[in-house]
PDB file of C-alpha atoms in Angstrom:
ATOM      1  CA  THR A  82       4.744  32.954 105.282  1.00  0.00           C
ATOM      2  CA  ASP A  83       4.917  29.476 103.754  1.00  0.00           C
ATOM      3  CA  THR A  84       7.259  26.690 104.803  1.00  0.00           C
ATOM      4  CA  LEU A  85       8.163  23.379 103.204  1.00  0.00           C
ATOM      5  CA  SER A  86      10.541  20.977 104.922  1.00  0.00           C
ATOM      6  CA  GLN A  87      11.932  17.464 104.613  1.00  0.00           C
ATOM      7  CA  SER A  88      14.438  15.557 106.710  1.00  0.00           C
ATOM      8  CA  VAL A  89      17.246  13.727 104.913  1.00  0.00           C
ATOM      9  CA  THR A  90      20.130  11.582 106.083  1.00  0.00           C
ATOM     10  CA  ILE A  91      23.527  12.033 104.472  1.00  0.00           C
ATOM     11  CA  PRO A  92      25.502   8.770 104.773  1.00  0.00           C
ATOM     12  CA  ALA A  93      28.762   8.981 106.689  1.00  0.00           C
ATOM     13  CA  SER A  94      30.537   7.129 103.873  1.00  0.00           C
ATOM     14  CA  CYS A  95      30.107  10.110 101.519  1.00  0.00           C
ATOM     15  CA  THR A  96      32.778  12.687 100.821  1.00  0.00           C
ATOM     16  CA  GLN A  97      30.518  15.317  99.289  1.00  0.00           C
ATOM     17  CA  ALA A  98      26.818  16.146  99.181  1.00  0.00           C
ATOM     18  CA  THR A  99      24.676  18.767  97.492  1.00  0.00           C
ATOM     19  CA  PHE A 100      21.077  19.895  97.464  1.00  0.00           C
ATOM     20  CA  SER A 101      19.825  21.067  94.089  1.00  0.00           C
ATOM     21  CA  PHE A 102      16.504  22.443  92.904  1.00  0.00           C
ATOM     22  CA  TYR A 103      15.023  24.471  90.091  1.00  0.00           C
ATOM     23  CA  LEU A 104      13.679  27.878  91.077  1.00  0.00           C
ATOM     24  CA  TYR A 105      11.517  30.284  89.098  1.00  0.00           C
ATOM     25  CA  ILE A 106      10.813  33.664  90.679  1.00  0.00           C
ATOM     26  CA  ASP A 107       7.853  35.539  89.231  1.00  0.00           C
ATOM     27  CA  SER A 108       7.178  38.955  90.725  1.00  0.00           C
ATOM     28  CA  SER A 109       5.063  42.046  90.184  1.00  0.00           C
ATOM     29  CA  GLU A 110       7.558  44.070  92.203  1.00  0.00           C
ATOM     30  CA  THR A 111       9.274  46.656  90.010  1.00  0.00           C
ATOM     31  CA  THR A 112      12.322  47.443  92.134  1.00  0.00           C
ATOM     32  CA  THR A 113      15.691  46.017  91.175  1.00  0.00           C
ATOM     33  CA  SER A 114      17.323  46.758  94.506  1.00  0.00           C
ATOM     34  CA  THR A 115      14.915  46.211  97.426  1.00  0.00           C
ATOM     35  CA  ALA A 116      14.043  42.698  98.639  1.00  0.00           C
ATOM     36  CA  TYR A 117      10.405  42.894  99.692  1.00  0.00           C
ATOM     37  CA  ASP A 118       9.625  39.192  99.284  1.00  0.00           C
ATOM     38  CA  LYS A 119      12.096  36.475 100.230  1.00  0.00           C
ATOM     39  CA  LEU A 120      12.746  32.756  99.998  1.00  0.00           C
ATOM     40  CA  THR A 121      15.340  31.181 102.249  1.00  0.00           C
ATOM     41  CA  VAL A 122      16.791  27.706 101.979  1.00  0.00           C
ATOM     42  CA  ALA A 123      18.034  26.303 105.268  1.00  0.00           C
ATOM     43  CA  ALA A 124      19.579  23.169 106.711  1.00  0.00           C
ATOM     44  CA  GLY A 125      18.438  23.029 110.305  1.00  0.00           C
ATOM     45  CA  SER A 126      18.882  26.551 111.656  1.00  0.00           C
ATOM     46  CA  THR A 127      21.591  27.485 109.123  1.00  0.00           C
ATOM     47  CA  THR A 128      20.597  29.515 106.063  1.00  0.00           C
ATOM     48  CA  LEU A 129      22.243  28.071 102.962  1.00  0.00           C
ATOM     49  CA  ALA A 130      20.838  30.490 100.380  1.00  0.00           C
ATOM     50  CA  SER A 131      18.423  33.378 100.092  1.00  0.00           C
ATOM     51  CA  TYR A 132      16.499  34.715  97.097  1.00  0.00           C
ATOM     52  CA  SER A 133      14.087  37.612  96.636  1.00  0.00           C
ATOM     53  CA  ASN A 134      11.972  39.528  94.159  1.00  0.00           C
ATOM     54  CA  VAL A 135      15.234  41.164  93.044  1.00  0.00           C
ATOM     55  CA  ASN A 136      16.237  37.776  91.578  1.00  0.00           C
ATOM     56  CA  LYS A 137      13.113  37.430  89.435  1.00  0.00           C
ATOM     57  CA  GLY A 138      13.528  35.971  85.970  1.00  0.00           C
ATOM     58  CA  THR A 139      11.737  34.497  82.993  1.00  0.00           C
ATOM     59  CA  GLY A 140      12.192  30.807  83.694  1.00  0.00           C
ATOM     60  CA  TYR A 141      13.511  28.095  85.954  1.00  0.00           C
ATOM     61  CA  VAL A 142      17.151  28.253  87.044  1.00  0.00           C
ATOM     62  CA  GLN A 143      18.956  25.365  88.707  1.00  0.00           C
ATOM     63  CA  ARG A 144      20.375  26.242  92.108  1.00  0.00           C
ATOM     64  CA  THR A 145      22.787  24.090  94.111  1.00  0.00           C
ATOM     65  CA  VAL A 146      23.967  24.375  97.703  1.00  0.00           C
ATOM     66  CA  SER A 147      26.495  22.279  99.576  1.00  0.00           C
ATOM     67  CA  LEU A 148      25.436  19.783 102.218  1.00  0.00           C
ATOM     68  CA  THR A 149      28.989  18.559 102.832  1.00  0.00           C
ATOM     69  CA  PRO A 150      29.052  19.921 106.419  1.00  0.00           C
ATOM     70  CA  TYR A 151      26.113  17.578 107.190  1.00  0.00           C
ATOM     71  CA  ILE A 152      27.716  14.312 106.093  1.00  0.00           C
ATOM     72  CA  GLY A 153      26.910  11.622 108.643  1.00  0.00           C
ATOM     73  CA  GLN A 154      23.915  13.531 109.963  1.00  0.00           C
ATOM     74  CA  THR A 155      20.172  13.736 109.551  1.00  0.00           C
ATOM     75  CA  VAL A 156      19.251  17.299 108.684  1.00  0.00           C
ATOM     76  CA  THR A 157      15.994  19.075 107.925  1.00  0.00           C
ATOM     77  CA  LEU A 158      16.039  21.001 104.651  1.00  0.00           C
ATOM     78  CA  LYS A 159      13.565  23.847 104.659  1.00  0.00           C
ATOM     79  CA  PHE A 160      12.213  26.416 102.215  1.00  0.00           C
ATOM     80  CA  THR A 161      10.625  29.460 103.851  1.00  0.00           C
ATOM     81  CA  GLY A 162       8.890  32.099 101.763  1.00  0.00           C
ATOM     82  CA  THR A 163       7.822  35.448 103.178  1.00  0.00           C
ATOM     83  CA  GLU A 164       5.937  38.194 101.388  1.00  0.00           C
ATOM     84  CA  ASP A 165       4.982  41.731 102.308  1.00  0.00           C
ATOM     85  CA  SER A 166       1.447  43.079 101.924  1.00  0.00           C
ATOM     86  CA  SER A 167       2.073  44.836  98.631  1.00  0.00           C
ATOM     87  CA  LEU A 168       2.787  43.363  95.190  1.00  0.00           C
ATOM     88  CA  GLN A 169       3.004  39.597  94.709  1.00  0.00           C
ATOM     89  CA  THR A 170       6.038  37.386  94.265  1.00  0.00           C
ATOM     90  CA  SER A 171       5.793  33.659  93.543  1.00  0.00           C
ATOM     91  CA  PHE A 172       8.679  31.308  94.306  1.00  0.00           C
ATOM     92  CA  LEU A 173       8.174  28.163  92.232  1.00  0.00           C
ATOM     93  CA  VAL A 174      10.341  25.190  93.219  1.00  0.00           C
ATOM     94  CA  ASP A 175      10.676  22.017  91.155  1.00  0.00           C
ATOM     95  CA  ASP A 176      12.870  18.906  90.833  1.00  0.00           C
ATOM     96  CA  THR A 177      14.561  18.969  94.215  1.00  0.00           C
ATOM     97  CA  ALA A 178      17.349  16.439  94.747  1.00  0.00           C
ATOM     98  CA  VAL A 179      19.986  15.495  97.273  1.00  0.00           C
ATOM     99  CA  ASN A 180      23.101  14.080  95.651  1.00  0.00           C
ATOM    100  CA  ALA A 181      25.770  12.397  97.734  1.00  0.00           C
ATOM    101  CA  SER A 182      28.884  10.534  96.670  1.00  0.00           C
TER     102      SER A 182
END
């Protein structure tokens, strides 16, 4: 299990907020239906999105989740990757950004 986290403050003057990142999932798993390896994206204790070896692809894809419920708060954004003991899956994250307006 690997975890990466960062606390951010969403100003109370905003009306909307998003968290975006680019995600590339490279996996040796051959199944197209069973999630052996997983990456979750959470704000505090709330899971915002979940990805797995089933979502593997050939390049980076931009993903965006809403942070609007956290306007006016400081929240910890967290990536948590878990892998079983069999074939590998790599979750590559790049260009993360919080956008608020």
